[in-house]
Each structure stands twice: as C-alpha cells, then as structure tokens.
Amino acid sequence: QVQLVESGGGLVQPGGSLRLSCAASGITFRIYTMGWYRQVPGNQRELVATIASNSGTDYADSVKGRFTISRDNAKNTVFLQMNSLKPEDTAVYYCYAHFFKADYWGQGTQVTVSS
C-alpha cells in the first residue's frame, strides 16, 4: 500500500518561511520523481517543483529563487523549503510521486500566508 504523508504546513506571515515534508512508503522511493503541487479552491492544481531520481530539479517560475525542493533517499522523504512567502502562495500543497505509469498523491497540507 502506497502512502505519501505530508507535514509542515501552517499559518505564516508574509516574508516568513515554512518547510514541508513528505514521507513515502510502499514504493521504491529512490527511482521515483517526486514533486509538490498546490491548489487553491476553484483553481486547477499547479506544479510547484519536482525532483528527479538523479536529483535534477524543476520549479514553477512563480517560486524560483524562493523555494527549494530536496530529497533524502535514505529516509524516503522529500522536502520543500519555502522562503519569502507571499499571500499568493496560500494553497493546499500536495506531495506527488511518479514512475513510468504509476502516479501517487498525498492528502495535502494547508499553507496560509497572512498577516
């Protein structure tokens, strides 16, 4: 049974930082491309960042220079360090795992950026 469990969301003031974690189980983590997506009610889910099995990364233009994705294959965990947060970063953030035809999603964690 595959599980992706996110943690680290919460309420933060503009300019602040948060670090999201996603612990994976039930998959051979090191071969999967891992990613973070986010969704605001009424909008489509959008890509935030991905990290490939070779640790190559890709970011949405809106978060480049502020967010950093990383992975720890020994702990089956992917991270999203979010700095200089803006109110428009407010969303539910979802962890994502992909390999060939397999796609898995976490349950999501709420991030709210507000003063």
mmCIF file with all atom_site columns, C-alpha atoms in Angstrom:
data_model
loop_
_atom_site.group_PDB
_atom_site.id
_atom_site.type_symbol
_atom_site.label_atom_id
_atom_site.label_alt_id
_atom_site.label_comp_id
_atom_site.label_asym_id
_atom_site.label_entity_id
_atom_site.label_seq_id
_atom_site.pdbx_PDB_ins_code
_atom_site.Cartn_x
_atom_site.Cartn_y
_atom_site.Cartn_z
_atom_site.occupancy
_atom_site.B_iso_or_equiv
_atom_site.pdbx_formal_charge
_atom_site.auth_seq_id
_atom_site.auth_comp_id
_atom_site.auth_asym_id
_atom_site.auth_atom_id
_atom_site.pdbx_PDB_model_num
ATOM 1   C CA . GLN A 1 1   ? 0.000   0.000  0.000   1.00 0.00 ? 1   GLN A CA 1
ATOM 2   C CA . VAL A 1 2   ? 1.458   3.305  -1.102  1.00 0.00 ? 2   VAL A CA 1
ATOM 3   C CA . GLN A 1 3   ? 1.295   6.225  1.288   1.00 0.00 ? 3   GLN A CA 1
ATOM 4   C CA . LEU A 1 4   ? 2.539   9.792  0.922   1.00 0.00 ? 4   LEU A CA 1
ATOM 5   C CA . VAL A 1 5   ? 2.141   11.729 4.152   1.00 0.00 ? 5   VAL A CA 1
ATOM 6   C CA . GLU A 1 6   ? 2.743   15.479 4.128   1.00 0.00 ? 6   GLU A CA 1
ATOM 7   C CA . SER A 1 7   ? 3.540   17.597 7.152   1.00 0.00 ? 7   SER A CA 1
ATOM 8   C CA . GLY A 1 8   ? 4.815   21.071 7.970   1.00 0.00 ? 8   GLY A CA 1
ATOM 9   C CA . GLY A 1 9   ? 2.003   23.258 6.718   1.00 0.00 ? 9   GLY A CA 1
ATOM 10  C CA . GLY A 1 10  ? 0.501   26.061 8.756   1.00 0.00 ? 10  GLY A CA 1
ATOM 11  C CA . LEU A 1 11  ? -0.033  29.776 9.105   1.00 0.00 ? 11  LEU A CA 1
ATOM 12  C CA . VAL A 1 12  ? 2.891   32.110 8.444   1.00 0.00 ? 12  VAL A CA 1
ATOM 13  C CA . GLN A 1 13  ? 3.273   35.846 7.950   1.00 0.00 ? 13  GLN A CA 1
ATOM 14  C CA . PRO A 1 14  ? 4.327   37.300 4.599   1.00 0.00 ? 14  PRO A CA 1
ATOM 15  C CA . GLY A 1 15  ? 8.097   37.077 4.234   1.00 0.00 ? 15  GLY A CA 1
ATOM 16  C CA . GLY A 1 16  ? 8.257   34.064 6.512   1.00 0.00 ? 16  GLY A CA 1
ATOM 17  C CA . SER A 1 17  ? 9.384   30.501 5.874   1.00 0.00 ? 17  SER A CA 1
ATOM 18  C CA . LEU A 1 18  ? 7.988   27.013 6.117   1.00 0.00 ? 18  LEU A CA 1
ATOM 19  C CA . ARG A 1 19  ? 9.428   23.583 5.394   1.00 0.00 ? 19  ARG A CA 1
ATOM 20  C CA . LEU A 1 20  ? 7.123   20.890 4.078   1.00 0.00 ? 20  LEU A CA 1
ATOM 21  C CA . SER A 1 21  ? 7.986   17.203 4.359   1.00 0.00 ? 21  SER A CA 1
ATOM 22  C CA . CYS A 1 22  ? 6.522   14.193 2.588   1.00 0.00 ? 22  CYS A CA 1
ATOM 23  C CA . ALA A 1 23  ? 7.263   10.723 3.907   1.00 0.00 ? 23  ALA A CA 1
ATOM 24  C CA . ALA A 1 24  ? 6.716   7.944  1.379   1.00 0.00 ? 24  ALA A CA 1
ATOM 25  C CA . SER A 1 25  ? 6.105   4.263  1.980   1.00 0.00 ? 25  SER A CA 1
ATOM 26  C CA . GLY A 1 26  ? 5.188   1.344  -0.235  1.00 0.00 ? 26  GLY A CA 1
ATOM 27  C CA . ILE A 1 27  ? 7.341   2.496  -3.174  1.00 0.00 ? 27  ILE A CA 1
ATOM 28  C CA . THR A 1 28  ? 10.982  2.171  -4.218  1.00 0.00 ? 28  THR A CA 1
ATOM 29  C CA . PHE A 1 29  ? 11.484  5.808  -3.377  1.00 0.00 ? 29  PHE A CA 1
ATOM 30  C CA . ARG A 1 30  ? 14.877  6.352  -4.990  1.00 0.00 ? 30  ARG A CA 1
ATOM 31  C CA . ILE A 1 31  ? 13.611  5.627  -8.520  1.00 0.00 ? 31  ILE A CA 1
ATOM 32  C CA . TYR A 1 32  ? 10.600  7.930  -8.330  1.00 0.00 ? 32  TYR A CA 1
ATOM 33  C CA . THR A 1 33  ? 10.357  11.509 -9.481  1.00 0.00 ? 33  THR A CA 1
ATOM 34  C CA . MET A 1 34  ? 8.905   13.400 -6.536  1.00 0.00 ? 34  MET A CA 1
ATOM 35  C CA . GLY A 1 35  ? 7.114   16.686 -6.619  1.00 0.00 ? 35  GLY A CA 1
ATOM 36  C CA . TRP A 1 36  ? 4.981   19.274 -4.943  1.00 0.00 ? 36  TRP A CA 1
ATOM 37  C CA . TYR A 1 37  ? 1.808   20.713 -6.413  1.00 0.00 ? 37  TYR A CA 1
ATOM 38  C CA . ARG A 1 38  ? -0.603  23.232 -4.953  1.00 0.00 ? 38  ARG A CA 1
ATOM 39  C CA . GLN A 1 39  ? -4.250  24.058 -5.371  1.00 0.00 ? 39  GLN A CA 1
ATOM 40  C CA . VAL A 1 40  ? -6.470  26.952 -4.456  1.00 0.00 ? 40  VAL A CA 1
ATOM 41  C CA . PRO A 1 41  ? -10.236 26.272 -4.286  1.00 0.00 ? 41  PRO A CA 1
ATOM 42  C CA . GLY A 1 42  ? -11.768 26.865 -7.695  1.00 0.00 ? 42  GLY A CA 1
ATOM 43  C CA . ASN A 1 43  ? -8.432  26.619 -9.499  1.00 0.00 ? 43  ASN A CA 1
ATOM 44  C CA . GLN A 1 44  ? -6.566  23.765 -11.135 1.00 0.00 ? 44  GLN A CA 1
ATOM 45  C CA . ARG A 1 45  ? -3.771  22.030 -9.288  1.00 0.00 ? 45  ARG A CA 1
ATOM 46  C CA . GLU A 1 46  ? -0.473  23.555 -10.374 1.00 0.00 ? 46  GLU A CA 1
ATOM 47  C CA . LEU A 1 47  ? 3.098   22.345 -10.342 1.00 0.00 ? 47  LEU A CA 1
ATOM 48  C CA . VAL A 1 48  ? 5.370   23.918 -7.748  1.00 0.00 ? 48  VAL A CA 1
ATOM 49  C CA . ALA A 1 49  ? 8.564   21.868 -8.005  1.00 0.00 ? 49  ALA A CA 1
ATOM 50  C CA . THR A 1 50  ? 9.846   18.439 -8.970  1.00 0.00 ? 50  THR A CA 1
ATOM 51  C CA . ILE A 1 51  ? 12.986  16.461 -8.219  1.00 0.00 ? 51  ILE A CA 1
ATOM 52  C CA . ALA A 1 52  ? 14.015  13.513 -10.359 1.00 0.00 ? 52  ALA A CA 1
ATOM 53  C CA . SER A 1 53  ? 15.689  10.298 -9.261  1.00 0.00 ? 53  SER A CA 1
ATOM 54  C CA . ASN A 1 54  ? 19.032  11.836 -10.286 1.00 0.00 ? 54  ASN A CA 1
ATOM 55  C CA . SER A 1 55  ? 18.160  14.901 -8.133  1.00 0.00 ? 55  SER A CA 1
ATOM 56  C CA . GLY A 1 56  ? 17.575  17.167 -11.117 1.00 0.00 ? 56  GLY A CA 1
ATOM 57  C CA . THR A 1 57  ? 15.067  19.853 -10.172 1.00 0.00 ? 57  THR A CA 1
ATOM 58  C CA . ASP A 1 58  ? 12.460  21.990 -11.872 1.00 0.00 ? 58  ASP A CA 1
ATOM 59  C CA . TYR A 1 59  ? 10.426  24.900 -10.497 1.00 0.00 ? 59  TYR A CA 1
ATOM 60  C CA . ALA A 1 60  ? 7.434   26.973 -11.397 1.00 0.00 ? 60  ALA A CA 1
ATOM 61  C CA . ASP A 1 61  ? 8.503   30.485 -12.392 1.00 0.00 ? 61  ASP A CA 1
ATOM 62  C CA . SER A 1 62  ? 6.445   31.904 -9.529  1.00 0.00 ? 62  SER A CA 1
ATOM 63  C CA . VAL A 1 63  ? 8.598   30.167 -6.886  1.00 0.00 ? 63  VAL A CA 1
ATOM 64  C CA . LYS A 1 64  ? 12.083  30.210 -8.461  1.00 0.00 ? 64  LYS A CA 1
ATOM 65  C CA . GLY A 1 65  ? 14.627  31.687 -6.086  1.00 0.00 ? 65  GLY A CA 1
ATOM 66  C CA . ARG A 1 66  ? 12.297  31.327 -3.094  1.00 0.00 ? 66  ARG A CA 1
ATOM 67  C CA . PHE A 1 67  ? 11.521  27.592 -2.853  1.00 0.00 ? 67  PHE A CA 1
ATOM 68  C CA . THR A 1 68  ? 13.931  24.663 -2.787  1.00 0.00 ? 68  THR A CA 1
ATOM 69  C CA . ILE A 1 69  ? 12.990  21.024 -3.276  1.00 0.00 ? 69  ILE A CA 1
ATOM 70  C CA . SER A 1 70  ? 15.244  18.270 -1.945  1.00 0.00 ? 70  SER A CA 1
ATOM 71  C CA . ARG A 1 71  ? 15.104  14.575 -1.181  1.00 0.00 ? 71  ARG A CA 1
ATOM 72  C CA . ASP A 1 72  ? 16.599  12.136 1.312   1.00 0.00 ? 72  ASP A CA 1
ATOM 73  C CA . ASN A 1 73  ? 16.531  8.671  -0.244  1.00 0.00 ? 73  ASN A CA 1
ATOM 74  C CA . ALA A 1 74  ? 17.701  7.061  3.000   1.00 0.00 ? 74  ALA A CA 1
ATOM 75  C CA . LYS A 1 75  ? 14.583  8.392  4.769   1.00 0.00 ? 75  LYS A CA 1
ATOM 76  C CA . ASN A 1 76  ? 12.167  8.103  1.801   1.00 0.00 ? 76  ASN A CA 1
ATOM 77  C CA . THR A 1 77  ? 11.343  11.766 2.272   1.00 0.00 ? 77  THR A CA 1
ATOM 78  C CA . VAL A 1 78  ? 11.045  14.791 0.013   1.00 0.00 ? 78  VAL A CA 1
ATOM 79  C CA . PHE A 1 79  ? 11.167  18.351 1.321   1.00 0.00 ? 79  PHE A CA 1
ATOM 80  C CA . LEU A 1 80  ? 10.041  21.752 0.147   1.00 0.00 ? 80  LEU A CA 1
ATOM 81  C CA . GLN A 1 81  ? 11.781  24.698 1.790   1.00 0.00 ? 81  GLN A CA 1
ATOM 82  C CA . MET A 1 82  ? 9.670   27.791 1.225   1.00 0.00 ? 82  MET A CA 1
ATOM 83  C CA . ASN A 1 83  ? 11.196  31.199 1.927   1.00 0.00 ? 83  ASN A CA 1
ATOM 84  C CA . SER A 1 84  ? 9.978   34.760 1.357   1.00 0.00 ? 84  SER A CA 1
ATOM 85  C CA . LEU A 1 85  ? 6.413   33.521 1.373   1.00 0.00 ? 85  LEU A CA 1
ATOM 86  C CA . LYS A 1 86  ? 3.713   35.663 -0.209  1.00 0.00 ? 86  LYS A CA 1
ATOM 87  C CA . PRO A 1 87  ? -0.055  35.697 0.322   1.00 0.00 ? 87  PRO A CA 1
ATOM 88  C CA . GLU A 1 88  ? -0.440  34.242 -3.175  1.00 0.00 ? 88  GLU A CA 1
ATOM 89  C CA . ASP A 1 89  ? 1.417   31.131 -2.014  1.00 0.00 ? 89  ASP A CA 1
ATOM 90  C CA . THR A 1 90  ? -1.610  30.278 0.111   1.00 0.00 ? 90  THR A CA 1
ATOM 91  C CA . ALA A 1 91  ? -2.921  26.885 -1.042  1.00 0.00 ? 91  ALA A CA 1
ATOM 92  C CA . VAL A 1 92  ? -3.181  23.219 -0.205  1.00 0.00 ? 92  VAL A CA 1
ATOM 93  C CA . TYR A 1 93  ? 0.164   21.638 -1.053  1.00 0.00 ? 93  TYR A CA 1
ATOM 94  C CA . TYR A 1 94  ? 0.225   18.070 -2.328  1.00 0.00 ? 94  TYR A CA 1
ATOM 95  C CA . CYS A 1 95  ? 3.093   15.638 -2.499  1.00 0.00 ? 95  CYS A CA 1
ATOM 96  C CA . TYR A 1 96  ? 3.379   13.651 -5.738  1.00 0.00 ? 96  TYR A CA 1
ATOM 97  C CA . ALA A 1 97  ? 5.308   10.532 -6.771  1.00 0.00 ? 97  ALA A CA 1
ATOM 98  C CA . HIS A 1 98  ? 5.750   9.409  -10.367 1.00 0.00 ? 98  HIS A CA 1
ATOM 99  C CA . PHE A 1 99  ? 7.497   6.498  -12.070 1.00 0.00 ? 99  PHE A CA 1
ATOM 100 C CA . PHE A 1 100 ? 6.595   5.281  -15.559 1.00 0.00 ? 100 PHE A CA 1
ATOM 101 C CA . LYS A 1 101 ? 2.803   4.722  -15.426 1.00 0.00 ? 101 LYS A CA 1
ATOM 102 C CA . ALA A 1 102 ? 2.492   4.992  -11.649 1.00 0.00 ? 102 ALA A CA 1
ATOM 103 C CA . ASP A 1 103 ? 1.270   8.221  -10.036 1.00 0.00 ? 103 ASP A CA 1
ATOM 104 C CA . TYR A 1 104 ? 0.531   8.730  -6.359  1.00 0.00 ? 104 TYR A CA 1
ATOM 105 C CA . TRP A 1 105 ? -0.691  11.699 -4.334  1.00 0.00 ? 105 TRP A CA 1
ATOM 106 C CA . GLY A 1 106 ? -0.663  12.673 -0.708  1.00 0.00 ? 106 GLY A CA 1
ATOM 107 C CA . GLN A 1 107 ? -3.667  14.021 1.147   1.00 0.00 ? 107 GLN A CA 1
ATOM 108 C CA . GLY A 1 108 ? -2.413  17.603 1.149   1.00 0.00 ? 108 GLY A CA 1
ATOM 109 C CA . THR A 1 109 ? -1.319  20.119 3.766   1.00 0.00 ? 109 THR A CA 1
ATOM 110 C CA . GLN A 1 110 ? -2.656  23.655 4.088   1.00 0.00 ? 110 GLN A CA 1
ATOM 111 C CA . VAL A 1 111 ? -0.271  26.602 3.818   1.00 0.00 ? 111 VAL A CA 1
ATOM 112 C CA . THR A 1 112 ? -1.702  30.008 4.669   1.00 0.00 ? 112 THR A CA 1
ATOM 113 C CA . VAL A 1 113 ? 0.339   33.184 4.281   1.00 0.00 ? 113 VAL A CA 1
ATOM 114 C CA . SER A 1 114 ? -1.364  36.061 6.018   1.00 0.00 ? 114 SER A CA 1
ATOM 115 C CA . SER A 1 115 ? -0.667  38.865 8.436   1.00 0.00 ? 115 SER A CA 1
#
